[in-house]
PDB file of C-alpha atoms in Angstrom:
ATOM      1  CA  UNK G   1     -32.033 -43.013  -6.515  1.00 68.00           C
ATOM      2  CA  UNK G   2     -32.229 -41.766  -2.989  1.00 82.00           C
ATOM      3  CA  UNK G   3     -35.773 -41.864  -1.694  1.00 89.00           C
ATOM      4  CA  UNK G   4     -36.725 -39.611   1.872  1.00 94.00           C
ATOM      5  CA  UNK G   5     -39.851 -40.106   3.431  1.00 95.00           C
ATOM      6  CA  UNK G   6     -41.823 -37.902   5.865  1.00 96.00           C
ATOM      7  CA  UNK G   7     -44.803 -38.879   7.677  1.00 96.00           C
ATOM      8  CA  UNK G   8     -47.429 -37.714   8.100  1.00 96.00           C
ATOM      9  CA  UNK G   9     -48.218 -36.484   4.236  1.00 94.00           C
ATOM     10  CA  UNK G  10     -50.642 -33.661   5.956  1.00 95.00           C
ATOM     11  CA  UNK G  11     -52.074 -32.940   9.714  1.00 96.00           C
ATOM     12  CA  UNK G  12     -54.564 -31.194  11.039  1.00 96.00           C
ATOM     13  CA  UNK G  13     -54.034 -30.122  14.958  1.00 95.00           C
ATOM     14  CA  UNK G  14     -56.239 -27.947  17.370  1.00 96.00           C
ATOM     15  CA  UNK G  15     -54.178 -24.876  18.592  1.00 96.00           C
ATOM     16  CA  UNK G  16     -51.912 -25.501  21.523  1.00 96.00           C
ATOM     17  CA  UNK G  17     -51.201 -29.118  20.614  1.00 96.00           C
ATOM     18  CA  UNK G  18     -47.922 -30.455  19.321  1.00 97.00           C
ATOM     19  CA  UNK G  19     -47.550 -32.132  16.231  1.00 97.00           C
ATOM     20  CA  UNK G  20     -44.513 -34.572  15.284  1.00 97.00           C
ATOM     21  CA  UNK G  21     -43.482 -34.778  11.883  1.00 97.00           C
ATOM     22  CA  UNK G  22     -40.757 -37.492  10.741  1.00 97.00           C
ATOM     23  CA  UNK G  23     -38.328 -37.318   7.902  1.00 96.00           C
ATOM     24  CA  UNK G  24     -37.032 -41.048   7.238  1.00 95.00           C
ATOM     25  CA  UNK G  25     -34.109 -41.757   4.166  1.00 93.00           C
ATOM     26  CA  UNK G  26     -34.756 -44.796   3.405  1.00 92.00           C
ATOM     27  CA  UNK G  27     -32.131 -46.101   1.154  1.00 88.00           C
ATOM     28  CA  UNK G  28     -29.054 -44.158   2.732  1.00 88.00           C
ATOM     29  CA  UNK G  29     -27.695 -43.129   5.423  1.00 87.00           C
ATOM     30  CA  UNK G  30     -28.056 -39.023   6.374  1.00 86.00           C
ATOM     31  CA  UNK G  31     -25.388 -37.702   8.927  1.00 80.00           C
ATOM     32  CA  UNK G  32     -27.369 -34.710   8.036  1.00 87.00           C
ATOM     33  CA  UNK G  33     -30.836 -33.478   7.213  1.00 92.00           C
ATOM     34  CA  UNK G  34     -32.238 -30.153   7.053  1.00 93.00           C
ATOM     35  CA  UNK G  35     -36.070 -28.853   7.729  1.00 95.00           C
ATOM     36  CA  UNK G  36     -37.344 -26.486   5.491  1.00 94.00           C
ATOM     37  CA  UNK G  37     -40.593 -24.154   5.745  1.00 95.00           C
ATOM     38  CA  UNK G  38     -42.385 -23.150   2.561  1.00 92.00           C
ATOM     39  CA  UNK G  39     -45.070 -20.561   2.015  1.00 87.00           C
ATOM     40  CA  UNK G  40     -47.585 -20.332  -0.581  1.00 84.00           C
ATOM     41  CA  UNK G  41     -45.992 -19.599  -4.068  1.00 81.00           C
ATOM     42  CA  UNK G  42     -42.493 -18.694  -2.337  1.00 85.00           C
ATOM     43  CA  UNK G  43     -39.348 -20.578  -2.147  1.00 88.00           C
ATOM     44  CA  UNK G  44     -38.249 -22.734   0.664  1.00 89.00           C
ATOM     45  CA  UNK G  45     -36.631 -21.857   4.126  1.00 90.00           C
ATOM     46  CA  UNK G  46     -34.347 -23.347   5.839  1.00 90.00           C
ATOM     47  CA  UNK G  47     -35.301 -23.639   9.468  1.00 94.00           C
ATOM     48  CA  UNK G  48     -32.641 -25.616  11.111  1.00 93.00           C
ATOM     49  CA  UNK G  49     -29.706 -28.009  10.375  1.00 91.00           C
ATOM     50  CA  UNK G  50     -30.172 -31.475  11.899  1.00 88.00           C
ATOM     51  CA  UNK G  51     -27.091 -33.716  12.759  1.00 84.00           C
ATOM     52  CA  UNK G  52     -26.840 -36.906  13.890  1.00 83.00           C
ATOM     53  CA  UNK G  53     -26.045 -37.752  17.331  1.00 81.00           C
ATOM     54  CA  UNK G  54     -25.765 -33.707  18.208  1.00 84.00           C
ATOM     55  CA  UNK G  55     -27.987 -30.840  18.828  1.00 87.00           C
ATOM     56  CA  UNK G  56     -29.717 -28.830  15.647  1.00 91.00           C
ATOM     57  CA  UNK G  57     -28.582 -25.484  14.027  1.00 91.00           C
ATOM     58  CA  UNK G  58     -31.529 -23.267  13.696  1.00 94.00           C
ATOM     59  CA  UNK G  59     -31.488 -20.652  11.122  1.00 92.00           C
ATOM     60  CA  UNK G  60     -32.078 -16.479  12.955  1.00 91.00           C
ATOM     61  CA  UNK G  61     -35.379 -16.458  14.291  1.00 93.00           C
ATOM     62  CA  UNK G  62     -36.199 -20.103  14.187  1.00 94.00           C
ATOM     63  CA  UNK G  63     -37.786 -20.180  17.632  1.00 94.00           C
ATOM     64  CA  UNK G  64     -35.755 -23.604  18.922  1.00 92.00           C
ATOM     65  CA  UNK G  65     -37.905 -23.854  21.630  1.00 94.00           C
ATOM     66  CA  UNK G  66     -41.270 -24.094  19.284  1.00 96.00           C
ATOM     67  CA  UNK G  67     -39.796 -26.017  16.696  1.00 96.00           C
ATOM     68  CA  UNK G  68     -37.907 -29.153  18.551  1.00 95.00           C
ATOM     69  CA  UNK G  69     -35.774 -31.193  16.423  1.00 94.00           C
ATOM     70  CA  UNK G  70     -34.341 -34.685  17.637  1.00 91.00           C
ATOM     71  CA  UNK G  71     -32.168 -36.646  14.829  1.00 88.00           C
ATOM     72  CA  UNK G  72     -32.027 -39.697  16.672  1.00 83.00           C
ATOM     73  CA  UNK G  73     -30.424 -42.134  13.906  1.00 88.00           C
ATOM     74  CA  UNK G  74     -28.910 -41.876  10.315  1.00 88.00           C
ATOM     75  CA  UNK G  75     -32.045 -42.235   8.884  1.00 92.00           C
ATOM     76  CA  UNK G  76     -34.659 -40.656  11.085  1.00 93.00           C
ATOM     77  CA  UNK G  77     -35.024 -37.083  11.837  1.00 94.00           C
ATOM     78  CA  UNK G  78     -38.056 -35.325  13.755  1.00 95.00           C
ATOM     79  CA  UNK G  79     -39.244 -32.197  14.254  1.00 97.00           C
ATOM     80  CA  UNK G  80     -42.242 -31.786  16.520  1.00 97.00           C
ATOM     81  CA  UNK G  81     -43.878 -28.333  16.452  1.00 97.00           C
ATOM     82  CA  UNK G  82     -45.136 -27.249  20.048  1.00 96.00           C
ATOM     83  CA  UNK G  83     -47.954 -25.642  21.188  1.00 96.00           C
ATOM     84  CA  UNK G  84     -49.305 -25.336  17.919  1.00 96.00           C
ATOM     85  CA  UNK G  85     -50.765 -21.810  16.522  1.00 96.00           C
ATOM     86  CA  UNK G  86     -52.622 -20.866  13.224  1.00 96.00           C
ATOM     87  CA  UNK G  87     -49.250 -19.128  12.088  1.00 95.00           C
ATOM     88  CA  UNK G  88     -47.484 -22.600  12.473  1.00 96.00           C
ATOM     89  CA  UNK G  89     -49.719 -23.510   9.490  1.00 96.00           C
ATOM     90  CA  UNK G  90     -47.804 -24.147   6.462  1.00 95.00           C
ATOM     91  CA  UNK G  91     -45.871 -26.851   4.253  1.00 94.00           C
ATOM     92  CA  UNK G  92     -42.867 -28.440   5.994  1.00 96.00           C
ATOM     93  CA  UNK G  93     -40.188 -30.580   3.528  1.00 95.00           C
ATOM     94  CA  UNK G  94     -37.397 -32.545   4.936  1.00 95.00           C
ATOM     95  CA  UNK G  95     -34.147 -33.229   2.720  1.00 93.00           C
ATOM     96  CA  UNK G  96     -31.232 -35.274   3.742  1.00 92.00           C
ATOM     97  CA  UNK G  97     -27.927 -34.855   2.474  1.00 86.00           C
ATOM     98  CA  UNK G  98     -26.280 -38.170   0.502  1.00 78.00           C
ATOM     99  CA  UNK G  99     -21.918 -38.021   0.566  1.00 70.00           C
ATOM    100  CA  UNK G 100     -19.503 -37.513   2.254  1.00 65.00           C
ATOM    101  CA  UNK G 101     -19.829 -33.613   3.662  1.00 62.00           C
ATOM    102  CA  UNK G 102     -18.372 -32.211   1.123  1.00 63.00           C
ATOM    103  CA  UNK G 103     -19.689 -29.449  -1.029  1.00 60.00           C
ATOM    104  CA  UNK G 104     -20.839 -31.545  -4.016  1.00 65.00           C
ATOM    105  CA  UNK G 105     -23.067 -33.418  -1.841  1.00 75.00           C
ATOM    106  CA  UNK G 106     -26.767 -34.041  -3.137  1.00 83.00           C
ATOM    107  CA  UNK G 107     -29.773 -33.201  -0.815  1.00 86.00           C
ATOM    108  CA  UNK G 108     -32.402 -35.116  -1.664  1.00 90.00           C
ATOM    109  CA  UNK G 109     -36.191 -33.920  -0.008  1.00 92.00           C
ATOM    110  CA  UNK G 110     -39.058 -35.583   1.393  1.00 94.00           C
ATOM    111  CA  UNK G 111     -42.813 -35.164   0.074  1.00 93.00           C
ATOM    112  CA  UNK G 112     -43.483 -32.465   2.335  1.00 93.00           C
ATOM    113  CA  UNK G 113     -45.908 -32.314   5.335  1.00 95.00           C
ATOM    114  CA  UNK G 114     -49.130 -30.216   5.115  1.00 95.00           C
ATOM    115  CA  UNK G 115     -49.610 -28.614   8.697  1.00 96.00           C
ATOM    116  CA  UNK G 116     -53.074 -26.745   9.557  1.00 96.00           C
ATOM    117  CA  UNK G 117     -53.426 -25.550  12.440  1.00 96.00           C
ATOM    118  CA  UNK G 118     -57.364 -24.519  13.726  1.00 95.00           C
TER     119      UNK G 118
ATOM    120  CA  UNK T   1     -20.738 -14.449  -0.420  1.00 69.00           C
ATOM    121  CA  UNK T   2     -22.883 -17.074  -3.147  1.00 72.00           C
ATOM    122  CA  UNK T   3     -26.695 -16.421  -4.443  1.00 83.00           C
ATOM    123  CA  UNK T   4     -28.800 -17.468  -7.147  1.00 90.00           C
ATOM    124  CA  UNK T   5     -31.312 -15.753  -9.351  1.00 94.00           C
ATOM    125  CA  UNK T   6     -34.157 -17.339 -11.261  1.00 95.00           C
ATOM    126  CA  UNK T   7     -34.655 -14.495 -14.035  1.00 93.00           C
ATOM    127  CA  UNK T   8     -38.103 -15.263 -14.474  1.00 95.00           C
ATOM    128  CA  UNK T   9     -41.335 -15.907 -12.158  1.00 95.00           C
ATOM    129  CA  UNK T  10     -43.499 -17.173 -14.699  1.00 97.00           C
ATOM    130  CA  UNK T  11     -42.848 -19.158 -18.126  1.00 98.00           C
ATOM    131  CA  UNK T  12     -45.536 -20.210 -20.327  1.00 98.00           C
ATOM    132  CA  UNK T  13     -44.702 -21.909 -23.405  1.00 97.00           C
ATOM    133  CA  UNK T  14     -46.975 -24.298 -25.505  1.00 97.00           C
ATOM    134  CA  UNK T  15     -46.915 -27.979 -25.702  1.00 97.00           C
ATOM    135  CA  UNK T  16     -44.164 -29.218 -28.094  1.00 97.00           C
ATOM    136  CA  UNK T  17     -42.378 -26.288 -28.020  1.00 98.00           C
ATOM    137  CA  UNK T  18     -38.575 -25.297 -25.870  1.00 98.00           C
ATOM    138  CA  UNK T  19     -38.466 -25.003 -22.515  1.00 98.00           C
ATOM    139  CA  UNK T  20     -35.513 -22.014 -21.353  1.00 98.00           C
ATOM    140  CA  UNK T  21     -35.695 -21.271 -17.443  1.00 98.00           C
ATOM    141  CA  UNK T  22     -32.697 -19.252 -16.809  1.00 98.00           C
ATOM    142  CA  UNK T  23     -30.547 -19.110 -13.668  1.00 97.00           C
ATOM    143  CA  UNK T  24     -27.595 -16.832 -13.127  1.00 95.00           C
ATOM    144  CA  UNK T  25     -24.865 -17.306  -9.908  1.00 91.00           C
ATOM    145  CA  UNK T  26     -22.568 -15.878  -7.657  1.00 87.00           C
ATOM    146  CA  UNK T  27     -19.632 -17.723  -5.925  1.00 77.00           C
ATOM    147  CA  UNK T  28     -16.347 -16.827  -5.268  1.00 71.00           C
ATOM    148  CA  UNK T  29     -15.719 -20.403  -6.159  1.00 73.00           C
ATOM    149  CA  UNK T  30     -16.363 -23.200  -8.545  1.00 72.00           C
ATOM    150  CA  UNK T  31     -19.926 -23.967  -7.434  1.00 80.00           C
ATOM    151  CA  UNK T  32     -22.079 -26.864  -6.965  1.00 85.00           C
ATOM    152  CA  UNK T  33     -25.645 -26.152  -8.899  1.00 90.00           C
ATOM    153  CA  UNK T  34     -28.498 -28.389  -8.936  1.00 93.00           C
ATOM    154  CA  UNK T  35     -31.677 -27.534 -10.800  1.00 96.00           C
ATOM    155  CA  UNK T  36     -35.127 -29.197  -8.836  1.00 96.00           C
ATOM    156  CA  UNK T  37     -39.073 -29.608 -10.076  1.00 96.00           C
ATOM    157  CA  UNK T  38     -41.764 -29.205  -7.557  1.00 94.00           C
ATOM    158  CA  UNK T  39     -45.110 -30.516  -8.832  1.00 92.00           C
ATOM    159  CA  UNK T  40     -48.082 -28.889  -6.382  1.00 86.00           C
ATOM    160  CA  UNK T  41     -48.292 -30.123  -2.797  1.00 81.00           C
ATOM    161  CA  UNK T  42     -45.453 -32.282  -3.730  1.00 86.00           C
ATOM    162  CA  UNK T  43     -41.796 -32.161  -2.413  1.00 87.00           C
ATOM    163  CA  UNK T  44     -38.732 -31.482  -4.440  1.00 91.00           C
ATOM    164  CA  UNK T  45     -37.470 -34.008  -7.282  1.00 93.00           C
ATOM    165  CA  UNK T  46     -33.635 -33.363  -8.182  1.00 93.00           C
ATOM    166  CA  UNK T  47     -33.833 -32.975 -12.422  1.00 96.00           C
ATOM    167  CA  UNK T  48     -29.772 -32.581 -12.878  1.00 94.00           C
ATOM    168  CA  UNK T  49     -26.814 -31.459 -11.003  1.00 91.00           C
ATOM    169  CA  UNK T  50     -23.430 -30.223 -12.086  1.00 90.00           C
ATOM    170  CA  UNK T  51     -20.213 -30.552 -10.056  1.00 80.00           C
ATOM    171  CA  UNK T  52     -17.451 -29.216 -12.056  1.00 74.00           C
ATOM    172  CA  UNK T  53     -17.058 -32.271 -14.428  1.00 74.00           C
ATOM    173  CA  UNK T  54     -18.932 -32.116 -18.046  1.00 84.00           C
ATOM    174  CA  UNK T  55     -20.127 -28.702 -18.508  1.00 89.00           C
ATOM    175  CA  UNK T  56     -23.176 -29.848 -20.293  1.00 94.00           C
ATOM    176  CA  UNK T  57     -25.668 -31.723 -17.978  1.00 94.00           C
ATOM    177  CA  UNK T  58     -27.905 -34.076 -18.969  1.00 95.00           C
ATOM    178  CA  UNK T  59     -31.062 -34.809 -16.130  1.00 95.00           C
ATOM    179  CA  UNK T  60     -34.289 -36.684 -15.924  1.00 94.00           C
ATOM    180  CA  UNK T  61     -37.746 -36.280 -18.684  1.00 94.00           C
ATOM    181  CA  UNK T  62     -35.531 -34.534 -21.256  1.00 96.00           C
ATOM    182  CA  UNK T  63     -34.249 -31.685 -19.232  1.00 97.00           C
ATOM    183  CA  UNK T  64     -30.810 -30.346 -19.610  1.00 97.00           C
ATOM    184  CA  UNK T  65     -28.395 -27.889 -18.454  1.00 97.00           C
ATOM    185  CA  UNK T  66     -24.862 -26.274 -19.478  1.00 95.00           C
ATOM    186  CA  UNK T  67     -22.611 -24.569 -16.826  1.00 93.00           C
ATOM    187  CA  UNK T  68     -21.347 -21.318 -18.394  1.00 93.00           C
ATOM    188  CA  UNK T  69     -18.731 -20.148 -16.280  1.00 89.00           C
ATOM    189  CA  UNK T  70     -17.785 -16.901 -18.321  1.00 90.00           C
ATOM    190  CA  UNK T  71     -21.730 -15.909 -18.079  1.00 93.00           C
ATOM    191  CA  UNK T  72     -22.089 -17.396 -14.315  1.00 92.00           C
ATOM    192  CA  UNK T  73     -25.114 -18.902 -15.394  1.00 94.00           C
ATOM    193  CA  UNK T  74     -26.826 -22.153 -15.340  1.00 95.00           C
ATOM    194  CA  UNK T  75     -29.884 -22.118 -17.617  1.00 97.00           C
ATOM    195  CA  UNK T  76     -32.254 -25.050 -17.957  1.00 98.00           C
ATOM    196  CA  UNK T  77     -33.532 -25.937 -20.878  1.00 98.00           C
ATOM    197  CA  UNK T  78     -36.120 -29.063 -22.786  1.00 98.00           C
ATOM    198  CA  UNK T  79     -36.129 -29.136 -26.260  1.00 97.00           C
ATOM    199  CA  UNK T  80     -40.112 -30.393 -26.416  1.00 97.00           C
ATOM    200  CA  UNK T  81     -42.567 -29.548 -23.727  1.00 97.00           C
ATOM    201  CA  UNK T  82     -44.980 -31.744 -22.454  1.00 97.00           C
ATOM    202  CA  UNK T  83     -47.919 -31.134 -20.352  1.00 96.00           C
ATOM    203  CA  UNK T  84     -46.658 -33.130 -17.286  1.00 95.00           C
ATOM    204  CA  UNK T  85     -43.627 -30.561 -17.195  1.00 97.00           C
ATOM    205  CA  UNK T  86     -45.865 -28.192 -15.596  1.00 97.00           C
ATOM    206  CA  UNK T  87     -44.324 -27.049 -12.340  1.00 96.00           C
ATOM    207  CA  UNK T  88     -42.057 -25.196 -10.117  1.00 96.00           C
ATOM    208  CA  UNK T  89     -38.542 -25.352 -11.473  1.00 97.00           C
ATOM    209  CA  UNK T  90     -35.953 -24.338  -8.309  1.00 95.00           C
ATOM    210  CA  UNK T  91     -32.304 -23.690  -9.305  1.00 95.00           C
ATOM    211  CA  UNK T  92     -29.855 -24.192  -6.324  1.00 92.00           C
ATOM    212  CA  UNK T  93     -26.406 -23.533  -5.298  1.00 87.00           C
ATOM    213  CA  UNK T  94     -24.402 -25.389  -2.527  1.00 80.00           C
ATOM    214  CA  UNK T  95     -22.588 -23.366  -0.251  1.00 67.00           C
ATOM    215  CA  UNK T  96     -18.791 -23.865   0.166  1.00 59.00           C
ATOM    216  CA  UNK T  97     -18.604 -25.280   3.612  1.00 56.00           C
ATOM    217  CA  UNK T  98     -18.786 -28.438   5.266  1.00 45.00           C
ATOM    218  CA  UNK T  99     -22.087 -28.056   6.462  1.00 49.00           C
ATOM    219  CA  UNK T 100     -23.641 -27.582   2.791  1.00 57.00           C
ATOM    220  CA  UNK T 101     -26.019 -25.766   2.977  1.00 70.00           C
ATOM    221  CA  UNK T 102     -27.733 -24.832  -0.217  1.00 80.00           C
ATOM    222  CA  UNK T 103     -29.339 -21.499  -1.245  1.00 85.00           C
ATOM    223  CA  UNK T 104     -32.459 -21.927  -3.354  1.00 90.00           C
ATOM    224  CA  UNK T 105     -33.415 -18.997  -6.438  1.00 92.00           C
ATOM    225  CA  UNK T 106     -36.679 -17.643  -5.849  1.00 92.00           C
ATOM    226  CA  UNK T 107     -38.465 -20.671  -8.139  1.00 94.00           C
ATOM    227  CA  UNK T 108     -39.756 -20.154 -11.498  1.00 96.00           C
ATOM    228  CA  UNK T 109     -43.206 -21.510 -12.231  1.00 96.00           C
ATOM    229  CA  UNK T 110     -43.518 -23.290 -15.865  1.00 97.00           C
ATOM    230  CA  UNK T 111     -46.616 -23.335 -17.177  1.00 97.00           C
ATOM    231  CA  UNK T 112     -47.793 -25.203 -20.786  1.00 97.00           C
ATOM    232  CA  UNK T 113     -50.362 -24.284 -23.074  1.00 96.00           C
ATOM    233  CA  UNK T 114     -52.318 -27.092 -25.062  1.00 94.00           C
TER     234      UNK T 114
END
């Protein structure tokens, strides 16, 4: 099957630094990949749509400027969170979408990146 | 406009025994649903999917689901639970547009008794 990787598996940052997390699919190409937020015990978030070649969709109140996302290939997607804060600190999952855009597509998701921020 | 609900937070069954985690839609359309396990600190593993061919969907580790248009639900179920199936069980829904996004249920968390 599909396999998406994201690296690093967890970080821990000093406030006010940035921290670059990278979603890789490895077996496929993504035109698109999405970054997701999730909370303790809650569902995931979308935070922005990432497309190839073209500038991200953020999701309402998805700060763009905090949360930088640069899809630079089909298979590599980053998204570097600036100027960390101890707010920033949660779990971070990448998916990427296998097809061809249409709605039957399959997003298949990274192992997540733990992000604490002191 | 399309949403999912996951009817239940919490389902504790013992080892050995059914598995039902049920998940009800709304689409003005023929939807794409996908059901997903999340083990803890782990990311999301896709169990099943259905796309508007066989009604009855057959996924990974036993699991199964059955598209039930009439009811607009999309119940998952495991005839024998094992301890391993212990998780967070995410039912999905694709949105009908070209940028596909999905829209997760709120996540039921399956827990097994020895």
């Amino acid at each position: 099957g599909a396999v998406v990787s994201q690296h690093p598996s967890w970080v821990i940052c000093k406030s006010g630094t940035s921290v670059k997390i990278e979603c890789r699919s490895l077996d496929f190409q993504a035109t698109t990949m999405f970054w997701y937020r999730q909370f303790p015990k809650q569902s995931l978030m979308l935070m922005a749509t990432s497309n190839e070649g073209s500038k991200a969709t953020y999701e309402q109140g998805v700060e763009k400027d905090k949360f930088l996302i640069n899809h630079a290939s089909l298979t590599l997607s980053t998204l570097t969170v600036t100027s960390a804060h101890p707010e920033d600190s949660s779990f971070y999952i990448c998916s990427a979408r296998s097809g061809g855009g249409s709605d039957t597509d399959t997003q298949y998701f990274g192992p997540g990146t733990r992000l604490t921020v002191l | 406009a399309q949403s999912v609900t996951q009817l239940d937070s919490h389902v504790s069954v013992s080892e050995g025994t059914p598995v039902l985690l049920r998940c009800n839609y709304s689409s003005s359309y023929s939807p794409s649903l996908f059901w997903y396990v999340q083990h803890p600190n782990k990311g999301l593993q896709l169990l099943l999917k259905y796309t508007s061919a066989a009604t009855l969907v057959k996924g990974i580790n036993g699991f199964e689901a059955e598209f039930k248009k009439s009811e607009t639900s999309f119940h998952l179920t495991k005839p024998s639970a094992h301890m391993s199936d212990a998780a967070e069980y995410f039912c999905v829904v694709t949105l009908y547009s070209s940028a596909s996004k999905i829209i997760f249920g709120s996540g039921t968390r399956l827990s097994i008794r020895p």
